[in-house]
Tab-separated table of C-alpha atoms in Angstrom:
chain	number	residue	atom	x	y	z
A	13	UNK	CA	85.227	169.058	77.057
A	14	UNK	CA	87.559	166.045	77.238
A	15	UNK	CA	86.454	164.897	73.805
A	16	UNK	CA	86.906	168.397	72.437
A	17	UNK	CA	90.415	168.489	73.918
A	18	UNK	CA	91.293	165.183	72.282
A	19	UNK	CA	90.045	166.469	68.910
A	20	UNK	CA	92.176	169.608	69.216
A	21	UNK	CA	95.210	167.548	70.191
A	22	UNK	CA	94.675	165.267	67.197
A	23	UNK	CA	94.324	168.244	64.841
A	24	UNK	CA	97.562	169.789	66.181
A	25	UNK	CA	99.426	166.512	65.838
A	26	UNK	CA	98.202	166.066	62.296
A	27	UNK	CA	99.097	169.636	61.398
A	28	UNK	CA	102.603	169.385	62.824
A	29	UNK	CA	103.243	166.126	61.001
A	30	UNK	CA	102.107	167.340	57.585
A	31	UNK	CA	103.488	169.326	54.711
A	32	UNK	CA	101.231	171.910	53.006
A	33	UNK	CA	99.436	170.332	50.072
A	34	UNK	CA	100.248	166.768	51.192
A	35	UNK	CA	97.733	164.092	52.098
A	36	UNK	CA	98.229	162.546	55.525
A	37	UNK	CA	97.717	158.796	55.366
A	38	UNK	CA	96.073	156.788	58.109
A	39	UNK	CA	95.971	153.010	58.293
A	40	UNK	CA	93.387	151.688	55.821
A	41	UNK	CA	89.912	151.171	57.228
A	42	UNK	CA	88.979	148.616	54.624
A	43	UNK	CA	90.354	145.075	54.583
A	44	UNK	CA	92.245	145.619	51.336
A	45	UNK	CA	93.106	148.308	48.840
A	46	UNK	CA	95.576	151.146	48.615
A	47	UNK	CA	95.498	154.702	49.893
A	48	UNK	CA	94.536	157.091	47.048
A	49	UNK	CA	97.192	159.431	45.701
A	50	UNK	CA	94.552	162.112	45.131
A	51	UNK	CA	91.053	162.936	46.330
A	52	UNK	CA	89.242	162.575	43.011
A	53	UNK	CA	87.175	159.648	44.291
A	54	UNK	CA	85.681	161.952	46.953
A	55	UNK	CA	84.907	164.879	44.632
A	56	UNK	CA	81.538	165.262	42.922
A	57	UNK	CA	79.802	167.944	40.857
A	58	UNK	CA	77.237	168.319	43.651
A	59	UNK	CA	79.914	169.392	46.156
A	60	UNK	CA	82.735	170.693	43.974
A	61	UNK	CA	81.200	171.517	40.606
A	62	UNK	CA	82.032	174.741	38.755
A	63	UNK	CA	80.365	177.835	40.149
A	64	UNK	CA	80.383	181.449	39.100
A	65	UNK	CA	80.906	182.273	42.793
A	66	UNK	CA	84.248	180.469	42.865
A	67	UNK	CA	86.860	183.209	42.912
A	68	UNK	CA	89.778	184.114	45.117
A	69	UNK	CA	88.881	186.077	48.253
A	70	UNK	CA	85.375	184.630	48.462
A	71	UNK	CA	84.558	184.495	52.186
A	72	UNK	CA	81.202	182.728	51.773
A	73	UNK	CA	82.129	179.617	49.797
A	74	UNK	CA	83.313	176.378	51.368
A	75	UNK	CA	87.055	175.567	51.219
A	76	UNK	CA	88.156	173.536	48.209
A	77	UNK	CA	88.574	169.849	48.989
A	78	UNK	CA	91.839	169.244	47.110
A	79	UNK	CA	95.180	169.391	48.906
A	80	UNK	CA	95.946	171.167	52.137
A	81	UNK	CA	95.323	169.635	55.568
A	82	UNK	CA	93.746	166.317	54.579
A	83	UNK	CA	93.534	163.008	56.413
A	84	UNK	CA	92.552	160.143	54.089
A	85	UNK	CA	92.588	156.445	53.349
A	86	UNK	CA	90.887	154.475	50.593
A	87	UNK	CA	87.409	154.795	52.096
A	88	UNK	CA	87.177	158.190	53.875
A	89	UNK	CA	88.772	161.646	53.739
A	90	UNK	CA	88.711	164.623	56.117
A	91	UNK	CA	89.637	168.145	54.967
A	92	UNK	CA	90.423	170.765	57.646
A	93	UNK	CA	89.822	174.292	56.382
A	94	UNK	CA	89.167	177.856	57.414
A	95	UNK	CA	90.953	181.168	57.752
A	96	UNK	CA	92.157	183.799	60.199
A	97	UNK	CA	90.740	187.252	59.428
A	98	UNK	CA	91.597	190.375	61.414
A	99	UNK	CA	89.388	193.448	60.832
A	100	UNK	CA	90.497	197.016	61.592
A	101	UNK	CA	87.452	199.305	61.568
A	102	UNK	CA	87.150	203.085	61.668
A	103	UNK	CA	83.692	204.690	61.779
A	104	UNK	CA	83.590	208.289	60.601
A	105	UNK	CA	79.959	208.793	61.709
A	106	UNK	CA	77.737	207.450	64.518
A	107	UNK	CA	76.658	203.809	64.144
A	108	UNK	CA	75.774	201.465	66.998
A	109	UNK	CA	76.920	198.254	65.296
A	110	UNK	CA	80.698	198.326	65.752
A	111	UNK	CA	81.713	194.863	64.490
A	112	UNK	CA	79.532	194.759	61.366
A	113	UNK	CA	78.135	197.542	59.188
A	114	UNK	CA	74.475	197.096	60.125
A	115	UNK	CA	72.825	200.179	58.604
A	116	UNK	CA	69.620	199.685	60.616
A	117	UNK	CA	71.662	200.606	63.709
A	118	UNK	CA	72.467	204.116	62.441
A	119	UNK	CA	71.031	206.487	65.083
A	120	UNK	CA	68.894	209.443	64.015
A	121	UNK	CA	69.892	212.925	65.271
A	122	UNK	CA	72.872	211.523	67.182
A	123	UNK	CA	75.669	213.772	68.396
A	124	UNK	CA	78.660	213.449	66.083
A	125	UNK	CA	81.182	210.814	67.155
A	126	UNK	CA	83.735	208.390	65.734
A	127	UNK	CA	84.730	204.866	66.685
A	128	UNK	CA	87.645	202.454	66.199
A	129	UNK	CA	87.341	198.682	66.577
A	130	UNK	CA	89.792	195.783	66.036
A	131	UNK	CA	88.559	192.176	66.078
A	132	UNK	CA	89.012	188.743	64.479
A	133	UNK	CA	85.504	187.354	64.933
A	134	UNK	CA	85.030	186.312	61.304
A	135	UNK	CA	87.861	183.759	61.570
A	136	UNK	CA	86.594	180.257	60.768
A	137	UNK	CA	87.366	176.582	61.230
A	138	UNK	CA	85.753	173.808	59.186
A	139	UNK	CA	85.813	170.014	58.893
A	140	UNK	CA	84.697	168.488	55.593
A	141	UNK	CA	84.370	164.686	55.780
A	142	UNK	CA	83.527	162.487	52.778
A	143	UNK	CA	83.213	158.782	52.163
A	144	UNK	CA	81.959	156.459	49.478
A	145	UNK	CA	78.517	154.888	49.802
A	146	UNK	CA	78.226	152.433	46.930
A	147	UNK	CA	78.342	154.559	43.773
A	148	UNK	CA	77.997	157.973	45.440
A	149	UNK	CA	79.793	160.233	47.912
A	150	UNK	CA	78.333	161.131	51.298
A	151	UNK	CA	79.372	164.340	53.027
A	152	UNK	CA	79.345	165.689	56.588
A	153	UNK	CA	80.376	169.337	56.955
A	154	UNK	CA	80.862	171.413	60.119
A	155	UNK	CA	81.970	175.062	60.240
A	156	UNK	CA	82.125	177.626	63.033
A	157	UNK	CA	83.210	181.215	63.580
A	158	UNK	CA	83.386	183.612	66.551
A	159	UNK	CA	80.279	185.720	66.037
A	160	UNK	CA	78.402	184.094	68.913
A	161	UNK	CA	77.111	185.949	71.952
A	162	UNK	CA	78.911	184.480	74.927
A	163	UNK	CA	78.460	185.408	78.575
A	164	UNK	CA	80.284	188.684	79.309
A	165	UNK	CA	81.939	188.613	75.879
A	166	UNK	CA	80.939	188.852	72.226
A	167	UNK	CA	83.421	186.537	70.531
A	168	UNK	CA	82.026	183.134	71.498
A	169	UNK	CA	82.532	180.150	69.196
A	170	UNK	CA	79.394	179.884	67.030
A	171	UNK	CA	78.041	177.130	64.800
A	172	UNK	CA	77.593	178.188	61.177
A	173	UNK	CA	77.102	174.913	59.326
A	174	UNK	CA	76.510	171.359	60.553
A	175	UNK	CA	74.870	169.204	57.917
A	176	UNK	CA	75.091	165.944	56.055
A	177	UNK	CA	74.303	165.145	52.418
A	178	UNK	CA	73.817	161.779	50.799
A	179	UNK	CA	72.327	161.452	47.361
A	180	UNK	CA	69.593	164.056	46.978
A	181	UNK	CA	68.921	164.584	50.699
A	182	UNK	CA	70.502	167.244	52.946
A	183	UNK	CA	69.793	167.352	56.687
A	184	UNK	CA	71.171	169.696	59.349
A	185	UNK	CA	71.985	173.407	59.549
A	186	UNK	CA	73.230	175.248	56.476
A	187	UNK	CA	72.213	177.978	54.014
A	188	UNK	CA	68.442	178.271	53.820
A	189	UNK	CA	66.931	177.076	50.543
A	190	UNK	CA	65.489	180.596	50.237
A	191	UNK	CA	68.939	182.082	49.584
A	192	UNK	CA	71.605	181.738	46.889
A	193	UNK	CA	75.196	181.629	48.214
A	194	UNK	CA	76.575	182.383	44.737
A	195	UNK	CA	74.878	185.812	44.882
A	196	UNK	CA	76.154	186.814	48.334
A	197	UNK	CA	78.179	190.080	48.085
A	198	UNK	CA	81.950	189.662	48.261
A	199	UNK	CA	82.562	192.262	50.961
A	200	UNK	CA	85.192	192.402	53.685
A	201	UNK	CA	82.427	193.533	56.025
A	202	UNK	CA	80.600	190.601	57.620
A	203	UNK	CA	77.094	192.116	57.483
A	204	UNK	CA	76.608	192.328	53.722
A	205	UNK	CA	73.823	193.891	51.675
A	206	UNK	CA	70.660	194.993	53.476
A	207	UNK	CA	68.387	192.996	51.153
A	208	UNK	CA	70.504	189.848	50.929
A	209	UNK	CA	69.129	186.688	52.541
A	210	UNK	CA	72.120	185.095	54.263
A	211	UNK	CA	70.444	182.978	56.929
A	212	UNK	CA	71.587	179.514	57.946
A	213	UNK	CA	69.091	177.321	59.762
A	214	UNK	CA	67.993	173.772	60.495
A	215	UNK	CA	66.376	172.030	57.532
A	216	UNK	CA	65.660	168.859	55.617
A	217	UNK	CA	65.933	169.325	51.848
A	218	UNK	CA	65.310	167.189	48.790
A	219	UNK	CA	66.907	168.230	45.486
A	220	UNK	CA	65.902	166.642	42.192
A	221	UNK	CA	67.372	167.172	38.706
A	222	UNK	CA	64.993	168.353	35.988
A	223	UNK	CA	64.848	167.393	32.324
A	224	UNK	CA	66.766	170.554	31.300
A	225	UNK	CA	70.538	170.159	31.612
A	226	UNK	CA	71.736	172.192	34.589
A	227	UNK	CA	68.248	172.694	36.068
A	228	UNK	CA	67.113	171.377	39.445
A	229	UNK	CA	64.187	171.671	41.840
A	230	UNK	CA	64.480	171.634	45.617
A	231	UNK	CA	61.862	171.470	48.335
A	232	UNK	CA	62.647	171.947	52.019
A	233	UNK	CA	61.089	172.099	55.462
A	234	UNK	CA	63.042	174.579	57.581
A	235	UNK	CA	63.229	176.018	61.070
A	236	UNK	CA	60.565	178.749	61.470
A	237	UNK	CA	61.926	181.860	63.139
A	238	UNK	CA	59.218	184.399	63.924
A	239	UNK	CA	59.995	187.978	65.012
A	240	UNK	CA	56.972	189.917	66.278
A	241	UNK	CA	57.007	193.459	67.580
A	242	UNK	CA	54.483	193.016	70.399
A	243	UNK	CA	52.100	195.945	71.033
A	244	UNK	CA	52.697	197.714	74.352
A	245	UNK	CA	49.243	196.778	75.698
A	246	UNK	CA	49.525	193.077	74.883
A	247	UNK	CA	51.244	190.286	76.776
A	248	UNK	CA	52.054	187.165	74.782
A	249	UNK	CA	54.584	185.175	72.791
A	250	UNK	CA	55.318	184.300	69.187
A	251	UNK	CA	54.495	180.686	68.329
A	252	UNK	CA	56.182	178.453	65.747
A	253	UNK	CA	53.809	175.578	65.112
A	254	UNK	CA	54.692	174.644	61.527
A	255	UNK	CA	57.993	174.608	59.592
A	256	UNK	CA	58.658	177.033	56.749
A	257	UNK	CA	57.989	175.433	53.354
A	258	UNK	CA	60.428	176.517	50.638
A	259	UNK	CA	60.503	175.638	46.946
A	260	UNK	CA	63.457	176.497	44.725
A	261	UNK	CA	64.142	176.335	40.985
A	262	UNK	CA	67.793	176.615	39.956
A	263	UNK	CA	69.612	176.705	36.632
A	264	UNK	CA	73.410	176.501	36.775
A	265	UNK	CA	75.945	176.433	33.957
A	266	UNK	CA	79.657	177.195	33.777
A	267	UNK	CA	78.910	180.766	32.682
A	268	UNK	CA	76.053	181.644	35.042
A	269	UNK	CA	73.517	180.672	37.670
A	270	UNK	CA	69.858	181.726	38.068
A	271	UNK	CA	67.566	180.915	40.949
A	272	UNK	CA	63.972	181.541	42.042
A	273	UNK	CA	62.878	180.590	45.572
A	274	UNK	CA	59.473	180.888	47.244
A	275	UNK	CA	58.766	180.550	50.963
A	276	UNK	CA	55.334	180.021	52.525
A	277	UNK	CA	55.138	180.177	56.298
A	278	UNK	CA	52.734	180.423	59.195
A	279	UNK	CA	53.104	183.207	61.736
A	280	UNK	CA	51.595	182.567	65.150
A	281	UNK	CA	51.083	184.733	68.232
A	282	UNK	CA	49.480	183.704	71.496
A	283	UNK	CA	48.211	186.455	73.815
A	284	UNK	CA	48.372	185.479	77.477
A	285	UNK	CA	45.464	183.218	78.384
A	286	UNK	CA	44.062	183.118	74.829
A	287	UNK	CA	44.235	180.896	71.786
A	288	UNK	CA	46.946	181.273	69.166
A	289	UNK	CA	46.304	183.786	66.372
A	290	UNK	CA	47.670	182.507	63.059
A	291	UNK	CA	48.420	184.122	59.720
A	292	UNK	CA	50.092	183.133	56.464
A	293	UNK	CA	53.212	184.865	55.180
A	294	UNK	CA	55.090	184.480	51.907
A	295	UNK	CA	58.198	185.661	50.082
A	296	UNK	CA	60.033	185.453	46.754
A	297	UNK	CA	63.797	185.669	46.204
A	298	UNK	CA	65.175	186.018	42.646
A	299	UNK	CA	68.945	185.844	42.187
A	300	UNK	CA	71.540	185.620	39.437
A	301	UNK	CA	75.313	185.304	39.100
A	302	UNK	CA	76.822	185.649	35.625
A	303	UNK	CA	80.399	185.648	34.385
A	304	UNK	CA	81.404	188.655	32.285
A	305	UNK	CA	84.466	187.608	30.348
A	306	UNK	CA	87.258	185.719	32.052
A	307	UNK	CA	87.709	188.101	34.976
A	308	UNK	CA	84.352	189.617	35.874
A	309	UNK	CA	81.210	188.422	37.637
A	310	UNK	CA	77.903	190.282	37.980
A	311	UNK	CA	75.445	189.197	40.675
A	312	UNK	CA	71.996	190.489	41.623
A	313	UNK	CA	69.002	189.838	43.822
A	314	UNK	CA	65.373	190.944	44.197
A	315	UNK	CA	63.457	189.952	47.337
A	316	UNK	CA	59.863	190.790	48.262
A	317	UNK	CA	56.974	189.456	50.339
A	318	UNK	CA	54.898	189.774	53.503
A	319	UNK	CA	56.058	188.517	56.879
A	320	UNK	CA	59.611	187.529	55.850
A	321	UNK	CA	61.492	190.224	57.747
A	322	UNK	CA	63.127	187.659	60.025
A	323	UNK	CA	64.987	186.281	56.996
A	324	UNK	CA	66.991	189.521	57.061
A	325	UNK	CA	66.966	190.393	60.752
A	326	UNK	CA	63.781	192.523	60.673
A	327	UNK	CA	60.311	192.018	62.242
A	328	UNK	CA	57.738	189.815	60.513
A	329	UNK	CA	54.888	191.568	62.337
A	330	UNK	CA	54.877	195.200	63.493
A	331	UNK	CA	52.769	196.798	66.236
A	332	UNK	CA	50.203	199.317	64.917
A	333	UNK	CA	48.610	200.371	68.184
A	334	UNK	CA	48.310	199.518	71.889
A	335	UNK	CA	46.636	196.171	71.103
A	336	UNK	CA	46.984	195.781	67.314
A	337	UNK	CA	49.622	194.520	64.895
A	338	UNK	CA	49.994	193.783	61.174
A	339	UNK	CA	52.165	191.606	58.985
A	340	UNK	CA	54.992	193.710	57.553
A	341	UNK	CA	55.726	193.721	53.826
A	342	UNK	CA	59.135	194.456	52.319
A	343	UNK	CA	60.935	194.905	49.012
A	344	UNK	CA	64.697	194.813	48.524
A	345	UNK	CA	67.226	194.708	45.726
A	346	UNK	CA	70.952	194.239	45.407
A	347	UNK	CA	73.482	194.404	42.555
A	348	UNK	CA	77.214	193.849	42.587
A	349	UNK	CA	80.249	193.262	40.441
A	350	UNK	CA	83.501	191.482	41.261
A	351	UNK	CA	86.567	191.761	39.052
A	352	UNK	CA	89.875	189.903	39.081
A	353	UNK	CA	92.467	192.591	38.323
A	354	UNK	CA	95.396	190.207	37.997
A	355	UNK	CA	96.924	187.187	39.625
A	356	UNK	CA	96.966	188.859	43.030
A	357	UNK	CA	94.290	191.590	42.981
A	358	UNK	CA	90.480	191.541	43.151
A	359	UNK	CA	87.893	194.288	43.563
A	360	UNK	CA	84.186	194.285	44.404
A	361	UNK	CA	81.426	196.884	44.391
A	362	UNK	CA	77.963	196.312	45.905
A	363	UNK	CA	74.782	198.422	45.968
A	364	UNK	CA	71.646	197.458	47.894
A	365	UNK	CA	68.398	198.974	49.175
A	366	UNK	CA	65.530	197.759	51.371
A	367	UNK	CA	62.061	199.272	51.817
A	368	UNK	CA	59.470	198.294	54.435
A	369	UNK	CA	55.751	198.951	54.030
A	370	UNK	CA	54.264	202.137	55.434
A	371	UNK	CA	51.801	200.446	57.771
A	372	UNK	CA	49.439	202.938	59.418
A	373	UNK	CA	49.684	203.189	63.181
A	374	UNK	CA	53.231	201.924	63.642
A	375	UNK	CA	55.835	203.816	65.636
A	376	UNK	CA	57.201	206.768	63.617
A	377	UNK	CA	60.710	205.738	64.679
A	378	UNK	CA	60.406	202.359	62.948
A	379	UNK	CA	62.597	201.622	59.957
A	380	UNK	CA	61.193	202.646	56.567
A	381	UNK	CA	64.214	202.385	54.236
A	382	UNK	CA	67.885	201.538	54.442
A	383	UNK	CA	70.788	201.566	51.986
A	384	UNK	CA	74.099	199.684	52.004
A	385	UNK	CA	76.917	200.334	49.521
A	386	UNK	CA	80.479	198.981	49.559
A	387	UNK	CA	83.603	199.019	47.402
A	388	UNK	CA	86.855	197.204	48.138
A	389	UNK	CA	90.271	196.234	46.842
A	390	UNK	CA	91.930	192.991	48.000
A	391	UNK	CA	95.476	191.783	47.418
A	392	UNK	CA	97.068	188.336	47.789
A	393	UNK	CA	100.786	189.090	48.264
A	394	UNK	CA	101.559	185.438	48.978
A	395	UNK	CA	99.739	182.137	48.630
A	396	UNK	CA	97.059	181.792	51.320
A	397	UNK	CA	97.608	185.382	52.532
A	398	UNK	CA	95.316	188.364	51.852
A	399	UNK	CA	94.833	191.965	52.848
A	400	UNK	CA	92.307	194.532	51.672
A	401	UNK	CA	90.618	197.870	52.228
A	402	UNK	CA	86.927	198.695	51.954
A	403	UNK	CA	84.786	201.825	51.975
A	404	UNK	CA	81.198	201.476	53.206
A	405	UNK	CA	78.296	203.897	53.087
A	406	UNK	CA	74.873	203.391	54.633
A	407	UNK	CA	71.659	205.308	55.259
A	408	UNK	CA	68.642	204.809	57.517
A	409	UNK	CA	65.250	206.428	56.980
A	410	UNK	CA	62.505	206.209	59.607
A	411	UNK	CA	58.768	206.061	59.013
A	412	UNK	CA	58.540	209.755	59.940
A	413	UNK	CA	61.113	210.373	57.122
A	414	UNK	CA	63.874	211.476	59.468
A	415	UNK	CA	67.178	210.067	58.250
A	416	UNK	CA	70.879	209.712	58.942
A	417	UNK	CA	73.858	208.228	57.140
A	418	UNK	CA	77.192	206.704	58.124
A	419	UNK	CA	80.528	205.890	56.514
A	420	UNK	CA	83.136	203.319	57.507
A	421	UNK	CA	86.666	202.439	56.465
A	422	UNK	CA	87.703	198.842	57.042
A	423	UNK	CA	91.026	197.115	56.537
A	424	UNK	CA	91.349	193.340	56.780
A	425	UNK	CA	94.355	191.031	56.934
A	426	UNK	CA	94.146	187.261	56.921
A	427	UNK	CA	95.601	183.829	56.347
A	428	UNK	CA	93.843	180.855	54.731
A	429	UNK	CA	94.536	177.438	56.181
A	430	UNK	CA	96.595	175.486	53.630
């Protein structure tokens, strides 16, 4: 706690002694040399290259490294970033997830009710540190928000990213190799599309360029999360004995990005007093993000496989009887379009749908299908200030085909750190 307090005090002192857009200069760490006037020596295509996802009001991308709250000398630079985001939510129909629009939490046959919720949990703080290592740039990035589950409260500080990259190796916690951040929907709502893979987890990843300009291949070993719906007559625990193995092919140009990722994983379950039962699961995630003219961007995703439900907050294995269970298959798709309406206006529309296999014997109240649609309009009245409104519609269908839908209106107001 004392160290954390010192860090906060240092950040406040640096902030108070800076001017927006200026670089704060510390005494040089090296024996000789001058403090750089800009940060070009710390920027690389790997960290800061052009991306079709780069647009104003993108709440998933990392803050740009140029300008703002920067501490630098000739050998290292630290960029402090983040934003404050206040969400004002009004639910017009019953839904049990009040802070995010999680359509799987829509209750079936619920008595009509409405709900209002104000929070600022999506607010973020990040530290992007870079330094030269011979002829390349190393990076250490840490980011947190307030979507943790603290004791007696739900706005605990939560780690989002904590990773380091040097050369072709990335180690730590960040976006899983199975996802594509450039295809994440640009919604004000934190939850996002029902089929979108937006998981961050511990990993070690190697990325290699291919012979085609703009193409790369990545392979990663990642933290294996296993979610098993345990049958009522069985006592036991899920086991994670091997890491998830993920391969990814990516093609990125100034005008578009395409990605195909495949995950192969082992699912384990150990009944009390017995040996571990093991099974193999797999999944495929196909994504794209393409510029349409100078102001538009179309993005899409198709995800399918068996035993990958935990990559989107669903079970990998579902109970099919008092003592039986089966691996659960799924298929999901998402499509969206974001348009820059002018210097200070953007709009986004997203459609998505997820279907889970009809496995015989499972509880009729289990999820069978769910839909998530959103449309918003966001304005930037001043530099580093935004506000927007969003309409959300969702539907849940159970295995017994009973269904319910919900609508939400959300307004957000926020400030980007300079």
